[in-house]
Short mmCIF file of C-alpha atoms in Angstrom, two decimals:
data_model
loop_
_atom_site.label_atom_id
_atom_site.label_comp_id
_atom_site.label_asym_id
_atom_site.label_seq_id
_atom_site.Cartn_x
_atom_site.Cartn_y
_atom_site.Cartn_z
CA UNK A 15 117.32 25.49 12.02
CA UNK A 16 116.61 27.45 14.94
CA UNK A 17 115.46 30.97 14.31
CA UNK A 18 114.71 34.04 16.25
CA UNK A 19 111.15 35.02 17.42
CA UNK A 20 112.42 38.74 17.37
CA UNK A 21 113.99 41.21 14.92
CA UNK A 22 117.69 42.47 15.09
CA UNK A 23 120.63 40.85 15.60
CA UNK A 24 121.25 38.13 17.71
CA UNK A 25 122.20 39.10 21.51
CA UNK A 26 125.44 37.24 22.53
CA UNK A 27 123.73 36.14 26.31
CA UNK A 28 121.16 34.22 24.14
CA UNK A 29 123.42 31.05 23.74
CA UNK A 30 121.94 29.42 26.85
CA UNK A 31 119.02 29.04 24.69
CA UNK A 32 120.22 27.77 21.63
CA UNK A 33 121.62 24.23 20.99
CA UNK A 34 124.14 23.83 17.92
CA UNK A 35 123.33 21.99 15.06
CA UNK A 36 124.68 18.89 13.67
CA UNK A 37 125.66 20.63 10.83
CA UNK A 38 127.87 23.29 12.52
CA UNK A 39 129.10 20.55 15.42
CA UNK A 40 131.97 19.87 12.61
CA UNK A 41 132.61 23.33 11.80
CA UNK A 42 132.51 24.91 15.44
CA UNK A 43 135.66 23.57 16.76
CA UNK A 44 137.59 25.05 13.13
CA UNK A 45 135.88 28.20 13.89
CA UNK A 46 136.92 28.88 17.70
CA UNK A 47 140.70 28.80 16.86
CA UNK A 48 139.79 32.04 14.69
CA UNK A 49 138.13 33.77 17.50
CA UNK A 50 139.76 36.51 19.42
CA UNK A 51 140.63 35.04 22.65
CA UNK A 52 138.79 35.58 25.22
CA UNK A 53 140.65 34.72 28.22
CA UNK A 54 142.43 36.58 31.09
CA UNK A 55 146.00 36.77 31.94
CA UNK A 56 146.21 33.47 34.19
CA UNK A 57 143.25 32.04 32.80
CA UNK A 58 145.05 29.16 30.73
CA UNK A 59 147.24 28.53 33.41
CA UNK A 60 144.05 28.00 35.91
CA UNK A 61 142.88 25.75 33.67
CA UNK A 62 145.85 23.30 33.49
CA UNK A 63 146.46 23.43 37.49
CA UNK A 64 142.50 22.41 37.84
CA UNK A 65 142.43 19.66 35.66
CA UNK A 66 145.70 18.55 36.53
CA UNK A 67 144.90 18.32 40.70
CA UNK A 68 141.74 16.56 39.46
CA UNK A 69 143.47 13.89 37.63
CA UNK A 70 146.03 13.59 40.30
CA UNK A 71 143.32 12.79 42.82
CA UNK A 72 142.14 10.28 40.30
CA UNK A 73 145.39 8.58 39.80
CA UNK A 74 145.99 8.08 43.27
CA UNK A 75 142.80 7.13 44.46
CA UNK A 76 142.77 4.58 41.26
CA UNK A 77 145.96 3.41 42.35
CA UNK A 78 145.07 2.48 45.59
CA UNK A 79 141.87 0.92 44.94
CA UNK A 80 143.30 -1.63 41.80
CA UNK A 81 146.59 -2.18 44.18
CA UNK A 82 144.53 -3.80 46.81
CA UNK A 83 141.30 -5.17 45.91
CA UNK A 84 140.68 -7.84 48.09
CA UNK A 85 137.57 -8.03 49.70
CA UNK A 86 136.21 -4.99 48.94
CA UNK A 87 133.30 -6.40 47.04
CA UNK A 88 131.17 -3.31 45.45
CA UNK A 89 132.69 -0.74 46.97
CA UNK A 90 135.53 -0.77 44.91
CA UNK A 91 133.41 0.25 41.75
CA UNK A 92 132.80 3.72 44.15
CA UNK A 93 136.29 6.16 44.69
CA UNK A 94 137.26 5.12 41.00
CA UNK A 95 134.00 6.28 39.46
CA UNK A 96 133.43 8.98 41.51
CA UNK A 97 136.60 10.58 41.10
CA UNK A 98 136.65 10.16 37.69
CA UNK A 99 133.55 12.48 37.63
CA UNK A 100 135.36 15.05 39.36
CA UNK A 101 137.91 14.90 36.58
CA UNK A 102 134.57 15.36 34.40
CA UNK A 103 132.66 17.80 36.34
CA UNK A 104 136.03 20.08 36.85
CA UNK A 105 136.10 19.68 33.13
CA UNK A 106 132.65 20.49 32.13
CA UNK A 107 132.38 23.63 34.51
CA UNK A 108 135.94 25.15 32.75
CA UNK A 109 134.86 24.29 29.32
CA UNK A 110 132.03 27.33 29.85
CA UNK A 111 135.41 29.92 31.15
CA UNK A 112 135.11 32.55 29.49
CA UNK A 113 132.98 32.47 26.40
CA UNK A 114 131.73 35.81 25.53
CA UNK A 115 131.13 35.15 22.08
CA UNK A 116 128.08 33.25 20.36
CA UNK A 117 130.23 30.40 18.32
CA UNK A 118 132.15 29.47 21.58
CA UNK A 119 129.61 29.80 23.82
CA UNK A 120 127.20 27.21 21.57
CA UNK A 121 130.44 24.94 21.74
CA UNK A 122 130.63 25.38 25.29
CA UNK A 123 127.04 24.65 26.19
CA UNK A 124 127.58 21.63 24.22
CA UNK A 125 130.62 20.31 25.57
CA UNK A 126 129.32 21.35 28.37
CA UNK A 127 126.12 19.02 28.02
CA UNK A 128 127.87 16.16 27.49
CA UNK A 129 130.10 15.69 29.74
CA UNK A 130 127.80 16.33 32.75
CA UNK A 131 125.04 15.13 31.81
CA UNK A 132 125.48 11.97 29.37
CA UNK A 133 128.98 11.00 31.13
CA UNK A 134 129.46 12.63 34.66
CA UNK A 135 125.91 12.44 35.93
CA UNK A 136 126.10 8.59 34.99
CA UNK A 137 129.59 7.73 36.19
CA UNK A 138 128.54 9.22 39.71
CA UNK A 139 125.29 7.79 40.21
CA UNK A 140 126.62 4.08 39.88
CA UNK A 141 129.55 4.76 41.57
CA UNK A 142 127.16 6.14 44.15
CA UNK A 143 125.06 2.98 43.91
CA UNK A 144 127.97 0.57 44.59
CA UNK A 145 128.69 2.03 47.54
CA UNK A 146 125.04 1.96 48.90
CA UNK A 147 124.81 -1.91 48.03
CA UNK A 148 127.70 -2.58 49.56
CA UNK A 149 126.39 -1.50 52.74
CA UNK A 150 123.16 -2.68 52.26
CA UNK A 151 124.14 -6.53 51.02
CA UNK A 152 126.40 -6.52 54.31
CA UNK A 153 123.48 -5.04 56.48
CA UNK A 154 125.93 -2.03 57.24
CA UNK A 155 124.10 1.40 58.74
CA UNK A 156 124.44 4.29 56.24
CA UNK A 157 124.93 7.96 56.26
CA UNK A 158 127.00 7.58 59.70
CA UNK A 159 129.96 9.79 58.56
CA UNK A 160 129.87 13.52 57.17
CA UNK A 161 131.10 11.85 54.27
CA UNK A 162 128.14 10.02 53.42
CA UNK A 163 126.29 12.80 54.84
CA UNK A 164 127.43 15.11 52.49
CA UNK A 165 127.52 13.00 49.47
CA UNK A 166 124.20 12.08 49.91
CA UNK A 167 123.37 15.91 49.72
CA UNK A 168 125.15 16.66 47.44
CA UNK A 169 123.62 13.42 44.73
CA UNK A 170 120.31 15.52 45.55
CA UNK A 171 121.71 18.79 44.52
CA UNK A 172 123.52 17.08 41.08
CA UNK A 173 120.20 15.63 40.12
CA UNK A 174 118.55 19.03 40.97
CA UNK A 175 120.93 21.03 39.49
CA UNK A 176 120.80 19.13 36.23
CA UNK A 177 117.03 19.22 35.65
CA UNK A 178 117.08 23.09 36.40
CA UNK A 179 119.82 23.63 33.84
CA UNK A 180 117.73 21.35 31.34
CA UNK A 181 115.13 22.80 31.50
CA UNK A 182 116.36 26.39 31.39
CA UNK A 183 118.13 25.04 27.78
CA UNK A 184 116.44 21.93 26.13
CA UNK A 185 113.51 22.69 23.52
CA UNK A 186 114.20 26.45 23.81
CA UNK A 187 113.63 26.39 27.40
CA UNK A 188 109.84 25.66 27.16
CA UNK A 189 109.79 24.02 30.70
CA UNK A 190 110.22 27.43 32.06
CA UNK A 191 108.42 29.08 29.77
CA UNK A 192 110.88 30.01 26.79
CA UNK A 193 112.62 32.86 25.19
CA UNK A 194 114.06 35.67 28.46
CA UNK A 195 111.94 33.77 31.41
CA UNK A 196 113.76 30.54 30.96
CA UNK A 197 117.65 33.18 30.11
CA UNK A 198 116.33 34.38 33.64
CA UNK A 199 116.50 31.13 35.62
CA UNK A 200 120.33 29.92 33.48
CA UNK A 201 122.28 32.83 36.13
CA UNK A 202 120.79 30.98 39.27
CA UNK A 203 121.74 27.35 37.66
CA UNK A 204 125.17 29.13 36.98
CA UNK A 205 125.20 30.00 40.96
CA UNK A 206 124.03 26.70 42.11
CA UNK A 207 127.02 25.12 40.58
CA UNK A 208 129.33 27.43 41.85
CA UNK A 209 128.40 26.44 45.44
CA UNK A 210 127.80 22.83 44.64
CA UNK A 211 131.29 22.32 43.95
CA UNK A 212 132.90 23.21 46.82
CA UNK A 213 130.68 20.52 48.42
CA UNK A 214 131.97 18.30 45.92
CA UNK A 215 135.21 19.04 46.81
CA UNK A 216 134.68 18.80 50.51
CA UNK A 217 133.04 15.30 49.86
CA UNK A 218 136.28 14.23 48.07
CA UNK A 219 138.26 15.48 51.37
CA UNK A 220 136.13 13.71 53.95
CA UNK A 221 136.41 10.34 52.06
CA UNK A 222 140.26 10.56 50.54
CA UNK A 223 141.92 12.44 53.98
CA UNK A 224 139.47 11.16 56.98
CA UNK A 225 138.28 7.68 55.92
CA UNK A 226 139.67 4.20 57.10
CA UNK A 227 140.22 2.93 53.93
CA UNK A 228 142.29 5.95 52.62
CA UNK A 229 144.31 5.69 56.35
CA UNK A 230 144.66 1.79 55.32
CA UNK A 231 145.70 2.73 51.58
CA UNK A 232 147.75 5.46 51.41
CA UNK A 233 150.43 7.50 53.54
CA UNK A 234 149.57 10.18 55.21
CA UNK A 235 151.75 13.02 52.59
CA UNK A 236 150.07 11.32 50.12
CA UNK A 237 146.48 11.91 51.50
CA UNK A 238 147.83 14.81 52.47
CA UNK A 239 148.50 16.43 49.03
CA UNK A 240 145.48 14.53 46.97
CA UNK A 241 142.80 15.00 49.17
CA UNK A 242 143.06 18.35 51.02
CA UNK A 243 145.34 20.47 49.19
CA UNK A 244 144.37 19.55 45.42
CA UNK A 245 140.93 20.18 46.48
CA UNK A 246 141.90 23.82 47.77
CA UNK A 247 143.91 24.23 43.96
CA UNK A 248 141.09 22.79 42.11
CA UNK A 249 138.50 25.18 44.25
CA UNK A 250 140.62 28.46 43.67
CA UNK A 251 141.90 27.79 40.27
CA UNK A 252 138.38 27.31 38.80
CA UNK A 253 137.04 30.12 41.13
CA UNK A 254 139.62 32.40 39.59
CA UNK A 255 138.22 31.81 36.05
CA UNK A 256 134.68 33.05 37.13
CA UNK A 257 133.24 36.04 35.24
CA UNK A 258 131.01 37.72 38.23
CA UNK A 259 129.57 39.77 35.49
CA UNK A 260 127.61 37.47 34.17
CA UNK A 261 125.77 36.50 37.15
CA UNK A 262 123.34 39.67 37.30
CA UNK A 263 120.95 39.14 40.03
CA UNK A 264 119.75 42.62 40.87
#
């Protein structure tokens, strides 16, 4: 059991700091529904529209991929995987809007966890790789479009973005020297996300609505809708969720 290294009670920001237990894993999800909500008007319906433009990107981009695989060798493993972490990533940032309150912020954090780090982090690495060995086993050049460009930068940021958010969390947050130091460096992880994202998202629009393939793949309403305007609804509708508040820098 984790206990606290100073008196009084326990200050509700503290939850980037504390991991829950496997004992109360079972019990947490029982224990949210009893919690006051904590949501804004809109925010439920935010959360539906994001996930639900992420999975339609998904869908279509899976669909044309698996309806016309010939000869695409390993790049086929790459829009499926990498649009299924989207799905994950959208997921995992909306699963921390709003928590307010210790129990759902612990269940947050590790849903949270999870799903970028054990799933989404994975998922877009290989799908990342596939797409660089497919170039390199046909002796292609790389990084000659923005979209390669920009997913390259942004593969940098995820893997930067995860170790700083580790370390701010795992083993009390020794890396950054525990207790308020490492609470101190959660905000800016919190504000790296938030403008890794839209890069994300921008990535998603160079490759679905500018790339041969997609113009090869898909008709031009369809491209269209999944890969410039569900990017826009995923941006705003996860942006609208966002408690400013918590993001004290001065």
């Amino acid at each position: 059991m984790l206990t606290s290294t100073h008196p009084g009670p326990p200050n509700p920001e503290d939850y980037e700091l504390l991991l829950p237990s496997q004992n109360a894993d079972a019990a947490m999800g029982q224990e949210e529904q009893f919690i006051k909500s904590e949501s804004r008007s809109g925010d439920r319906l935010a959360n539906y529209v994001a996930l639900g433009a992420a999975v339609m990107i998904m869908t279509v981009t899976w669909f044309a991929i698996f309806n016309n695989l010939t000869g695409m060798g390993w790049f086929a493993l790459h829009p499926p995987l990498q649009t299924l972490a989207l799905v994950l990533f959208t997921y995992g940032i909306l699963t921390l809007q709003p928590t307010s309150q210790p129990k759902t912020k612990a269940a947050g954090l590790g849903r949270h966890q999870v799903i970028m780090f054990m799933l989404g982090l994975p998922i877009i690495t290989i799908g990342s790789f596939a797409v660089w060995y497919n170039k390199y086993s046909k002796d292609k050049p790389h990084l000659v479009t923005w979209h390669g460009v920009f997913g390259l930068v942004c593969m940098l940021w995820l893997f930067g973005q995860v170790a700083l958010g580790g370390a701010s969390v795992w083993f009390g947050g020794a890396a950054l020297g525990g207790g308020m130091k490492a609470k101190a460096v959660w905000k800016y992880h919190r504000l790296s996300g938030y403008i890794l994202f839209p890069l994300l998202l921008t990535t998603v629009n160079l490759g679905g609505a500018w790339s041969g393939w997609a113009e090869r793949n898909t008709e031009y309403i369809i491209r269209l809708i999944s890969y410039t305007v569900c990017p826009l609804v995923i941006l705003a509708a996860v942006y609208s969720r966002v408690r400013t508040s918590k993001m004290k820098f001065f």
